[in-house]
Amino acid sequence: MNDQGNLLETIKHRLDSLNKSERKVAEVILKDPQAATRYSIAALAKAAAVSEPTVNRFCRNFATQGFPDFKIQLAQSLASGTPYVSQAVNPDDSIEALTDKIFQNTIATLDKARQALDPQAISKAVDYLIQAKQIAFFGMGASAAVAMDAQHKFFRFNIPVTCYDDFLMQRMVAASFNTGDVIVAISYTGRTREMVDAVKIGRANGVTVIGITAPHSPLAKECTVSIDVPRLEDTDVYMPMTSRMEHLAVIDVLATGVTLKRGADFQAHLKKIKDALVDTRFPAEES
């Protein structure tokens, strides 16, 4: 096997750095790796809607000698076990089968994301958040829910906190922020043009921008510090957005990091907020 380790893992990690044609080849392979080991080069080229030379270039791009060698490496990768590869949900799956696949995919994705996180980037982000005059969380589409969850956690920290899922509002907020303010931009792909443009506006004003996004993406390149979350999710239409779980976990890490750095007195402040909810709940039933 090549010195890059598991071939499928390498393809997933490099997905965003591939050109458009090679990315099509990668997506076909990642969607069904077992089937890919049985393809001829002509069949794979047809499935990806690319030329056969493109398939060959793709294979050599991953330190193999060509398509035949690539298939051998791919088969070895599958034989060694690939728990992080999402199991595609099929239309005829039973409830039991799809439940198992979804949970297993989520667990595997979270574990892989944990291994890929850079502690130094996390530490820098925590320091910026502690020093922030105000914080705005930006998220669009599925990432909007993550931004809302982040606001729900960070409002407790005695820092003005907002979240925005509208790109026009994001641009205006970025224009109104200044040095000492922090924007946290959340995007699975890191390729949403409107968010990247808003971040550029903020950076021009001296705003600190923390990205939670795909490595080497356009968004990551514009951030003061980028917390890189590798794209591990397949494009299968039946697959839920496990990326939300990755990003929610990163938000939890940041919130906990801020809490611990604030010290014991601040933790007492958080307990005071939580105690304010006691009278709003029915008592737990005794078993």
PDB file of C-alpha atoms in Angstrom:
ATOM      1  CA  MET A   1       0.000   0.000   0.000  1.00  0.00           C
ATOM      2  CA  ASN A   2       1.253   3.533  -0.638  1.00  0.00           C
ATOM      3  CA  ASP A   3       2.821   5.649   2.091  1.00  0.00           C
ATOM      4  CA  GLN A   4      -0.241   7.860   2.391  1.00  0.00           C
ATOM      5  CA  GLY A   5      -1.971   5.305   4.546  1.00  0.00           C
ATOM      6  CA  ASN A   6      -5.557   4.350   3.783  1.00  0.00           C
ATOM      7  CA  LEU A   7      -6.283   5.407   0.208  1.00  0.00           C
ATOM      8  CA  LEU A   8      -9.959   6.200   0.770  1.00  0.00           C
ATOM      9  CA  GLU A   9      -9.096   8.391   3.725  1.00  0.00           C
ATOM     10  CA  THR A  10      -6.537  10.250   1.628  1.00  0.00           C
ATOM     11  CA  ILE A  11      -9.078  10.841  -1.146  1.00  0.00           C
ATOM     12  CA  LYS A  12     -11.605  12.214   1.333  1.00  0.00           C
ATOM     13  CA  HIS A  13      -9.081  14.561   2.927  1.00  0.00           C
ATOM     14  CA  ARG A  14      -7.952  15.910  -0.448  1.00  0.00           C
ATOM     15  CA  LEU A  15     -11.431  16.215  -1.971  1.00  0.00           C
ATOM     16  CA  ASP A  16     -11.564  20.016  -1.789  1.00  0.00           C
ATOM     17  CA  SER A  17      -8.134  20.440  -3.388  1.00  0.00           C
ATOM     18  CA  LEU A  18      -9.012  18.456  -6.537  1.00  0.00           C
ATOM     19  CA  ASN A  19      -9.981  20.139  -9.777  1.00  0.00           C
ATOM     20  CA  LYS A  20     -13.565  19.839 -11.019  1.00  0.00           C
ATOM     21  CA  SER A  21     -12.999  16.783 -13.226  1.00  0.00           C
ATOM     22  CA  GLU A  22     -10.912  14.854 -10.710  1.00  0.00           C
ATOM     23  CA  ARG A  23     -13.446  15.641  -8.000  1.00  0.00           C
ATOM     24  CA  LYS A  24     -16.124  13.913 -10.108  1.00  0.00           C
ATOM     25  CA  VAL A  25     -13.962  10.780 -10.202  1.00  0.00           C
ATOM     26  CA  ALA A  26     -13.396  10.953  -6.438  1.00  0.00           C
ATOM     27  CA  GLU A  27     -17.106  11.294  -5.686  1.00  0.00           C
ATOM     28  CA  VAL A  28     -17.980   8.234  -7.791  1.00  0.00           C
ATOM     29  CA  ILE A  29     -15.333   6.184  -5.973  1.00  0.00           C
ATOM     30  CA  LEU A  30     -16.301   7.400  -2.505  1.00  0.00           C
ATOM     31  CA  LYS A  31     -19.999   6.778  -3.121  1.00  0.00           C
ATOM     32  CA  ASP A  32     -19.405   3.058  -3.705  1.00  0.00           C
ATOM     33  CA  PRO A  33     -15.760   1.987  -3.233  1.00  0.00           C
ATOM     34  CA  GLN A  34     -16.580  -1.702  -3.660  1.00  0.00           C
ATOM     35  CA  ALA A  35     -18.120  -1.101  -7.073  1.00  0.00           C
ATOM     36  CA  ALA A  36     -15.155   1.072  -8.062  1.00  0.00           C
ATOM     37  CA  THR A  37     -12.787  -1.878  -7.636  1.00  0.00           C
ATOM     38  CA  ARG A  38     -14.730  -3.699 -10.382  1.00  0.00           C
ATOM     39  CA  TYR A  39     -14.863  -0.815 -12.871  1.00  0.00           C
ATOM     40  CA  SER A  40     -12.852  -0.728 -16.064  1.00  0.00           C
ATOM     41  CA  ILE A  41     -11.239   2.625 -16.744  1.00  0.00           C
ATOM     42  CA  ALA A  42     -13.866   3.252 -19.430  1.00  0.00           C
ATOM     43  CA  ALA A  43     -16.710   2.454 -17.025  1.00  0.00           C
ATOM     44  CA  LEU A  44     -15.327   4.746 -14.316  1.00  0.00           C
ATOM     45  CA  ALA A  45     -14.806   7.553 -16.822  1.00  0.00           C
ATOM     46  CA  LYS A  46     -18.401   7.173 -18.019  1.00  0.00           C
ATOM     47  CA  ALA A  47     -19.802   7.086 -14.464  1.00  0.00           C
ATOM     48  CA  ALA A  48     -17.923  10.282 -13.605  1.00  0.00           C
ATOM     49  CA  ALA A  49     -18.661  11.942 -16.965  1.00  0.00           C
ATOM     50  CA  VAL A  50     -14.966  12.571 -17.606  1.00  0.00           C
ATOM     51  CA  SER A  51     -12.343  11.315 -20.062  1.00  0.00           C
ATOM     52  CA  GLU A  52     -10.156   8.254 -19.532  1.00  0.00           C
ATOM     53  CA  PRO A  53      -6.976  10.406 -19.388  1.00  0.00           C
ATOM     54  CA  THR A  54      -8.618  12.329 -16.522  1.00  0.00           C
ATOM     55  CA  VAL A  55      -9.095   9.070 -14.622  1.00  0.00           C
ATOM     56  CA  ASN A  56      -5.444   8.198 -15.181  1.00  0.00           C
ATOM     57  CA  ARG A  57      -4.309  11.629 -13.976  1.00  0.00           C
ATOM     58  CA  PHE A  58      -6.501  11.221 -10.914  1.00  0.00           C
ATOM     59  CA  CYS A  59      -4.917   7.852 -10.117  1.00  0.00           C
ATOM     60  CA  ARG A  60      -1.366   9.167 -10.471  1.00  0.00           C
ATOM     61  CA  ASN A  61      -2.326  12.123  -8.293  1.00  0.00           C
ATOM     62  CA  PHE A  62      -2.673   9.608  -5.461  1.00  0.00           C
ATOM     63  CA  ALA A  63       0.806   8.093  -5.776  1.00  0.00           C
ATOM     64  CA  THR A  64      -0.232   5.107  -7.882  1.00  0.00           C
ATOM     65  CA  GLN A  65       1.214   4.076 -11.235  1.00  0.00           C
ATOM     66  CA  GLY A  66      -2.097   4.250 -13.066  1.00  0.00           C
ATOM     67  CA  PHE A  67      -5.587   2.832 -12.990  1.00  0.00           C
ATOM     68  CA  PRO A  68      -4.704  -0.886 -12.499  1.00  0.00           C
ATOM     69  CA  ASP A  69      -2.404  -0.054  -9.575  1.00  0.00           C
ATOM     70  CA  PHE A  70      -5.024   2.314  -8.159  1.00  0.00           C
ATOM     71  CA  LYS A  71      -7.623  -0.483  -8.105  1.00  0.00           C
ATOM     72  CA  ILE A  72      -5.202  -2.736  -6.229  1.00  0.00           C
ATOM     73  CA  GLN A  73      -4.540  -0.008  -3.656  1.00  0.00           C
ATOM     74  CA  LEU A  74      -8.275   0.618  -3.346  1.00  0.00           C
ATOM     75  CA  ALA A  75      -8.990  -3.066  -2.743  1.00  0.00           C
ATOM     76  CA  GLN A  76      -6.261  -3.191  -0.092  1.00  0.00           C
ATOM     77  CA  SER A  77      -7.749  -0.110   1.527  1.00  0.00           C
ATOM     78  CA  LEU A  78     -11.141  -1.794   1.756  1.00  0.00           C
ATOM     79  CA  ALA A  79      -9.615  -5.019   3.059  1.00  0.00           C
ATOM     80  CA  SER A  80      -7.841  -3.174   5.871  1.00  0.00           C
ATOM     81  CA  GLY A  81     -11.146  -1.785   7.114  1.00  0.00           C
ATOM     82  CA  THR A  82     -12.605   1.670   6.554  1.00  0.00           C
ATOM     83  CA  PRO A  83     -15.000   2.513   9.399  1.00  0.00           C
ATOM     84  CA  TYR A  84     -15.045   6.181   8.451  1.00  0.00           C
ATOM     85  CA  VAL A  85     -16.534   5.561   5.011  1.00  0.00           C
ATOM     86  CA  SER A  86     -20.218   6.365   5.119  1.00  0.00           C
ATOM     87  CA  GLN A  87     -22.503   3.444   4.433  1.00  0.00           C
ATOM     88  CA  ALA A  88     -24.959   4.594   1.799  1.00  0.00           C
ATOM     89  CA  VAL A  89     -28.614   4.442   2.779  1.00  0.00           C
ATOM     90  CA  ASN A  90     -30.557   2.530   0.140  1.00  0.00           C
ATOM     91  CA  PRO A  91     -34.227   3.048  -0.788  1.00  0.00           C
ATOM     92  CA  ASP A  92     -35.098  -0.508   0.290  1.00  0.00           C
ATOM     93  CA  ASP A  93     -33.327  -0.347   3.678  1.00  0.00           C
ATOM     94  CA  SER A  94     -35.394  -1.376   6.676  1.00  0.00           C
ATOM     95  CA  ILE A  95     -35.850   1.051   9.579  1.00  0.00           C
ATOM     96  CA  GLU A  96     -33.374  -1.040  11.574  1.00  0.00           C
ATOM     97  CA  ALA A  97     -30.777  -0.920   8.783  1.00  0.00           C
ATOM     98  CA  LEU A  98     -31.019   2.809   8.097  1.00  0.00           C
ATOM     99  CA  THR A  99     -30.981   3.576  11.838  1.00  0.00           C
ATOM    100  CA  ASP A 100     -27.789   1.574  12.258  1.00  0.00           C
ATOM    101  CA  LYS A 101     -26.166   3.206   9.224  1.00  0.00           C
ATOM    102  CA  ILE A 102     -27.013   6.730  10.314  1.00  0.00           C
ATOM    103  CA  PHE A 103     -25.714   6.234  13.857  1.00  0.00           C
ATOM    104  CA  GLN A 104     -22.570   4.446  12.677  1.00  0.00           C
ATOM    105  CA  ASN A 105     -21.876   7.151  10.096  1.00  0.00           C
ATOM    106  CA  THR A 106     -22.298   9.882  12.700  1.00  0.00           C
ATOM    107  CA  ILE A 107     -20.034   8.140  15.223  1.00  0.00           C
ATOM    108  CA  ALA A 108     -17.345   7.530  12.600  1.00  0.00           C
ATOM    109  CA  THR A 109     -17.541  11.108  11.318  1.00  0.00           C
ATOM    110  CA  LEU A 110     -17.187  12.602  14.798  1.00  0.00           C
ATOM    111  CA  ASP A 111     -14.209  10.395  15.600  1.00  0.00           C
ATOM    112  CA  LYS A 112     -12.460  11.278  12.351  1.00  0.00           C
ATOM    113  CA  ALA A 113     -13.113  14.985  12.857  1.00  0.00           C
ATOM    114  CA  ARG A 114     -11.732  14.785  16.402  1.00  0.00           C
ATOM    115  CA  GLN A 115      -8.500  13.275  15.127  1.00  0.00           C
ATOM    116  CA  ALA A 116      -8.124  15.994  12.502  1.00  0.00           C
ATOM    117  CA  LEU A 117      -8.660  19.018  14.779  1.00  0.00           C
ATOM    118  CA  ASP A 118      -5.635  21.240  15.397  1.00  0.00           C
ATOM    119  CA  PRO A 119      -5.294  22.011  19.151  1.00  0.00           C
ATOM    120  CA  GLN A 120      -3.323  25.182  18.389  1.00  0.00           C
ATOM    121  CA  ALA A 121      -6.124  26.537  16.211  1.00  0.00           C
ATOM    122  CA  ILE A 122      -8.646  25.739  18.950  1.00  0.00           C
ATOM    123  CA  SER A 123      -6.476  27.482  21.558  1.00  0.00           C
ATOM    124  CA  LYS A 124      -6.078  30.609  19.408  1.00  0.00           C
ATOM    125  CA  ALA A 125      -9.821  30.725  18.758  1.00  0.00           C
ATOM    126  CA  VAL A 126     -10.594  30.454  22.486  1.00  0.00           C
ATOM    127  CA  ASP A 127      -8.218  33.349  23.229  1.00  0.00           C
ATOM    128  CA  TYR A 128      -9.852  35.526  20.566  1.00  0.00           C
ATOM    129  CA  LEU A 129     -13.330  34.724  21.896  1.00  0.00           C
ATOM    130  CA  ILE A 130     -12.376  35.566  25.485  1.00  0.00           C
ATOM    131  CA  GLN A 131     -11.025  38.964  24.405  1.00  0.00           C
ATOM    132  CA  ALA A 132     -13.913  39.773  22.044  1.00  0.00           C
ATOM    133  CA  LYS A 133     -15.910  42.964  22.484  1.00  0.00           C
ATOM    134  CA  GLN A 134     -18.806  41.317  20.656  1.00  0.00           C
ATOM    135  CA  ILE A 135     -19.309  38.119  18.678  1.00  0.00           C
ATOM    136  CA  ALA A 136     -21.415  37.329  15.615  1.00  0.00           C
ATOM    137  CA  PHE A 137     -21.940  33.773  14.394  1.00  0.00           C
ATOM    138  CA  PHE A 138     -22.556  33.410  10.656  1.00  0.00           C
ATOM    139  CA  GLY A 139     -24.148  30.285   9.173  1.00  0.00           C
ATOM    140  CA  MET A 140     -26.234  29.565   6.085  1.00  0.00           C
ATOM    141  CA  GLY A 141     -28.351  26.554   5.172  1.00  0.00           C
ATOM    142  CA  ALA A 142     -27.676  23.644   7.522  1.00  0.00           C
ATOM    143  CA  SER A 143     -24.952  25.686   9.233  1.00  0.00           C
ATOM    144  CA  ALA A 144     -27.542  28.232  10.386  1.00  0.00           C
ATOM    145  CA  ALA A 145     -28.725  25.801  13.063  1.00  0.00           C
ATOM    146  CA  VAL A 146     -25.146  25.505  14.319  1.00  0.00           C
ATOM    147  CA  ALA A 147     -24.827  29.298  14.483  1.00  0.00           C
ATOM    148  CA  MET A 148     -28.043  29.491  16.521  1.00  0.00           C
ATOM    149  CA  ASP A 149     -26.774  26.835  18.921  1.00  0.00           C
ATOM    150  CA  ALA A 150     -23.530  28.782  19.303  1.00  0.00           C
ATOM    151  CA  GLN A 151     -25.423  31.957  20.176  1.00  0.00           C
ATOM    152  CA  HIS A 152     -27.444  30.004  22.737  1.00  0.00           C
ATOM    153  CA  LYS A 153     -24.236  28.873  24.443  1.00  0.00           C
ATOM    154  CA  PHE A 154     -22.166  32.052  24.205  1.00  0.00           C
ATOM    155  CA  PHE A 155     -24.763  34.571  25.394  1.00  0.00           C
ATOM    156  CA  ARG A 156     -24.026  33.292  28.911  1.00  0.00           C
ATOM    157  CA  PHE A 157     -20.485  34.651  28.747  1.00  0.00           C
ATOM    158  CA  ASN A 158     -21.338  38.329  29.344  1.00  0.00           C
ATOM    159  CA  ILE A 159     -20.335  39.188  25.777  1.00  0.00           C
ATOM    160  CA  PRO A 160     -22.839  40.631  23.266  1.00  0.00           C
ATOM    161  CA  VAL A 161     -23.588  37.728  20.913  1.00  0.00           C
ATOM    162  CA  THR A 162     -25.728  37.495  17.778  1.00  0.00           C
ATOM    163  CA  CYS A 163     -26.190  35.051  14.906  1.00  0.00           C
ATOM    164  CA  TYR A 164     -27.131  35.707  11.286  1.00  0.00           C
ATOM    165  CA  ASP A 165     -28.221  33.350   8.512  1.00  0.00           C
ATOM    166  CA  ASP A 166     -29.049  36.021   5.928  1.00  0.00           C
ATOM    167  CA  PHE A 167     -26.151  37.000   3.679  1.00  0.00           C
ATOM    168  CA  LEU A 168     -27.246  40.642   3.408  1.00  0.00           C
ATOM    169  CA  MET A 169     -27.299  40.962   7.196  1.00  0.00           C
ATOM    170  CA  GLN A 170     -23.926  39.224   7.353  1.00  0.00           C
ATOM    171  CA  ARG A 171     -22.443  41.823   5.011  1.00  0.00           C
ATOM    172  CA  MET A 172     -23.902  44.727   7.004  1.00  0.00           C
ATOM    173  CA  VAL A 173     -22.772  43.311  10.340  1.00  0.00           C
ATOM    174  CA  ALA A 174     -19.285  42.694   8.954  1.00  0.00           C
ATOM    175  CA  ALA A 175     -19.184  46.314   7.762  1.00  0.00           C
ATOM    176  CA  SER A 176     -20.262  47.596  11.193  1.00  0.00           C
ATOM    177  CA  PHE A 177     -17.773  45.510  13.202  1.00  0.00           C
ATOM    178  CA  ASN A 178     -14.305  46.804  14.065  1.00  0.00           C
ATOM    179  CA  THR A 179     -11.026  45.762  15.652  1.00  0.00           C
ATOM    180  CA  GLY A 180     -11.702  43.715  18.789  1.00  0.00           C
ATOM    181  CA  ASP A 181     -14.938  42.261  17.416  1.00  0.00           C
ATOM    182  CA  VAL A 182     -15.108  38.614  16.342  1.00  0.00           C
ATOM    183  CA  ILE A 183     -17.023  36.867  13.572  1.00  0.00           C
ATOM    184  CA  VAL A 184     -17.300  33.071  13.677  1.00  0.00           C
ATOM    185  CA  ALA A 185     -18.064  31.868  10.144  1.00  0.00           C
ATOM    186  CA  ILE A 186     -19.461  28.328   9.917  1.00  0.00           C
ATOM    187  CA  SER A 187     -19.610  26.524   6.580  1.00  0.00           C
ATOM    188  CA  TYR A 188     -19.304  22.840   5.678  1.00  0.00           C
ATOM    189  CA  THR A 189     -17.886  23.427   2.200  1.00  0.00           C
ATOM    190  CA  GLY A 190     -16.252  26.804   2.781  1.00  0.00           C
ATOM    191  CA  ARG A 191     -17.212  27.709  -0.762  1.00  0.00           C
ATOM    192  CA  THR A 192     -20.333  29.826  -0.211  1.00  0.00           C
ATOM    193  CA  ARG A 193     -19.489  32.993  -2.102  1.00  0.00           C
ATOM    194  CA  GLU A 194     -21.746  35.300  -0.070  1.00  0.00           C
ATOM    195  CA  MET A 195     -20.183  34.269   3.242  1.00  0.00           C
ATOM    196  CA  VAL A 196     -16.641  34.588   1.922  1.00  0.00           C
ATOM    197  CA  ASP A 197     -17.480  38.089   0.671  1.00  0.00           C
ATOM    198  CA  ALA A 198     -18.912  39.062   4.081  1.00  0.00           C
ATOM    199  CA  VAL A 199     -15.784  37.782   5.812  1.00  0.00           C
ATOM    200  CA  LYS A 200     -13.599  39.849   3.469  1.00  0.00           C
ATOM    201  CA  ILE A 201     -15.580  42.949   4.433  1.00  0.00           C
ATOM    202  CA  GLY A 202     -15.016  42.195   8.110  1.00  0.00           C
ATOM    203  CA  ARG A 203     -11.295  41.558   7.682  1.00  0.00           C
ATOM    204  CA  ALA A 204     -10.944  44.890   5.871  1.00  0.00           C
ATOM    205  CA  ASN A 205     -12.316  46.537   9.037  1.00  0.00           C
ATOM    206  CA  GLY A 206      -9.841  44.763  11.308  1.00  0.00           C
ATOM    207  CA  VAL A 207     -12.356  42.179  12.518  1.00  0.00           C
ATOM    208  CA  THR A 208     -11.025  38.866  13.823  1.00  0.00           C
ATOM    209  CA  VAL A 209     -12.608  36.002  11.870  1.00  0.00           C
ATOM    210  CA  ILE A 210     -12.692  32.433  13.168  1.00  0.00           C
ATOM    211  CA  GLY A 211     -13.669  29.861  10.562  1.00  0.00           C
ATOM    212  CA  ILE A 212     -15.186  26.458  11.238  1.00  0.00           C
ATOM    213  CA  THR A 213     -14.961  24.997   7.776  1.00  0.00           C
ATOM    214  CA  ALA A 214     -13.249  22.709   5.289  1.00  0.00           C
ATOM    215  CA  PRO A 215      -9.458  22.908   5.088  1.00  0.00           C
ATOM    216  CA  HIS A 216      -7.922  24.813   2.163  1.00  0.00           C
ATOM    217  CA  SER A 217     -11.342  26.210   1.221  1.00  0.00           C
ATOM    218  CA  PRO A 218     -11.854  29.824   0.060  1.00  0.00           C
ATOM    219  CA  LEU A 219     -13.379  30.631   3.456  1.00  0.00           C
ATOM    220  CA  ALA A 220     -10.517  29.062   5.410  1.00  0.00           C
ATOM    221  CA  LYS A 221      -8.017  31.165   3.466  1.00  0.00           C
ATOM    222  CA  GLU A 222      -9.770  34.412   4.483  1.00  0.00           C
ATOM    223  CA  CYS A 223      -9.955  33.686   8.220  1.00  0.00           C
ATOM    224  CA  THR A 224      -7.695  34.956  10.988  1.00  0.00           C
ATOM    225  CA  VAL A 225      -7.721  31.418  12.327  1.00  0.00           C
ATOM    226  CA  SER A 226      -9.427  28.447  10.695  1.00  0.00           C
ATOM    227  CA  ILE A 227     -10.589  25.414  12.640  1.00  0.00           C
ATOM    228  CA  ASP A 228     -10.383  22.885   9.854  1.00  0.00           C
ATOM    229  CA  VAL A 229     -13.095  20.219   9.827  1.00  0.00           C
ATOM    230  CA  PRO A 230     -12.396  17.728   7.018  1.00  0.00           C
ATOM    231  CA  ARG A 231     -15.227  16.937   4.627  1.00  0.00           C
ATOM    232  CA  LEU A 232     -16.035  13.318   5.414  1.00  0.00           C
ATOM    233  CA  GLU A 233     -19.666  13.232   4.358  1.00  0.00           C
ATOM    234  CA  ASP A 234     -20.748  11.506   1.169  1.00  0.00           C
ATOM    235  CA  THR A 235     -23.015  13.254  -1.331  1.00  0.00           C
ATOM    236  CA  ASP A 236     -25.634  10.498  -1.157  1.00  0.00           C
ATOM    237  CA  VAL A 237     -29.067  12.151  -1.177  1.00  0.00           C
ATOM    238  CA  TYR A 238     -30.351   9.805   1.526  1.00  0.00           C
ATOM    239  CA  MET A 239     -27.548  10.662   3.936  1.00  0.00           C
ATOM    240  CA  PRO A 240     -28.301  13.112   6.783  1.00  0.00           C
ATOM    241  CA  MET A 241     -26.006  16.049   7.460  1.00  0.00           C
ATOM    242  CA  THR A 242     -23.475  14.543   9.850  1.00  0.00           C
ATOM    243  CA  SER A 243     -21.458  17.718   9.302  1.00  0.00           C
ATOM    244  CA  ARG A 244     -23.827  19.444  11.723  1.00  0.00           C
ATOM    245  CA  MET A 245     -22.659  17.079  14.444  1.00  0.00           C
ATOM    246  CA  GLU A 246     -19.010  17.880  13.704  1.00  0.00           C
ATOM    247  CA  HIS A 247     -19.614  21.616  13.869  1.00  0.00           C
ATOM    248  CA  LEU A 248     -21.814  21.401  16.972  1.00  0.00           C
ATOM    249  CA  ALA A 249     -19.044  19.455  18.700  1.00  0.00           C
ATOM    250  CA  VAL A 250     -16.507  22.141  17.763  1.00  0.00           C
ATOM    251  CA  ILE A 251     -18.812  24.820  19.209  1.00  0.00           C
ATOM    252  CA  ASP A 252     -19.014  22.785  22.432  1.00  0.00           C
ATOM    253  CA  VAL A 253     -15.211  22.583  22.541  1.00  0.00           C
ATOM    254  CA  LEU A 254     -14.898  26.356  22.115  1.00  0.00           C
ATOM    255  CA  ALA A 255     -17.571  27.128  24.714  1.00  0.00           C
ATOM    256  CA  THR A 256     -15.994  24.763  27.227  1.00  0.00           C
ATOM    257  CA  GLY A 257     -12.544  26.213  26.519  1.00  0.00           C
ATOM    258  CA  VAL A 258     -13.817  29.734  27.220  1.00  0.00           C
ATOM    259  CA  THR A 259     -15.516  28.572  30.423  1.00  0.00           C
ATOM    260  CA  LEU A 260     -12.405  26.862  31.782  1.00  0.00           C
ATOM    261  CA  LYS A 261     -10.127  29.808  30.955  1.00  0.00           C
ATOM    262  CA  ARG A 262     -12.488  32.189  32.734  1.00  0.00           C
ATOM    263  CA  GLY A 263     -11.897  30.276  35.984  1.00  0.00           C
ATOM    264  CA  ALA A 264     -13.970  29.100  38.951  1.00  0.00           C
ATOM    265  CA  ASP A 265     -15.701  32.447  39.561  1.00  0.00           C
ATOM    266  CA  PHE A 266     -17.107  32.444  36.041  1.00  0.00           C
ATOM    267  CA  GLN A 267     -18.363  28.879  36.426  1.00  0.00           C
ATOM    268  CA  ALA A 268     -20.324  30.115  39.438  1.00  0.00           C
ATOM    269  CA  HIS A 269     -21.877  32.734  37.134  1.00  0.00           C
ATOM    270  CA  LEU A 270     -22.966  29.988  34.718  1.00  0.00           C
ATOM    271  CA  LYS A 271     -24.494  28.009  37.567  1.00  0.00           C
ATOM    272  CA  LYS A 272     -26.472  31.101  38.586  1.00  0.00           C
ATOM    273  CA  ILE A 273     -27.953  31.289  35.081  1.00  0.00           C
ATOM    274  CA  LYS A 274     -28.843  27.600  35.125  1.00  0.00           C
ATOM    275  CA  ASP A 275     -30.443  27.905  38.567  1.00  0.00           C
ATOM    276  CA  ALA A 276     -32.778  30.564  37.159  1.00  0.00           C
ATOM    277  CA  LEU A 277     -34.483  27.790  35.165  1.00  0.00           C
ATOM    278  CA  VAL A 278     -35.243  25.508  38.093  1.00  0.00           C
ATOM    279  CA  ASP A 279     -38.722  26.911  38.741  1.00  0.00           C
ATOM    280  CA  THR A 280     -39.695  26.566  35.067  1.00  0.00           C
ATOM    281  CA  ARG A 281     -39.585  22.764  35.091  1.00  0.00           C
ATOM    282  CA  PHE A 282     -41.726  20.058  36.574  1.00  0.00           C
ATOM    283  CA  PRO A 283     -39.827  18.008  39.147  1.00  0.00           C
ATOM    284  CA  ALA A 284     -38.337  14.774  37.876  1.00  0.00           C
ATOM    285  CA  GLU A 285     -40.503  11.768  38.600  1.00  0.00           C
ATOM    286  CA  GLU A 286     -39.059   9.319  41.045  1.00  0.00           C
ATOM    287  CA  SER A 287     -38.535   5.817  39.657  1.00  0.00           C
TER     288      SER A 287
END
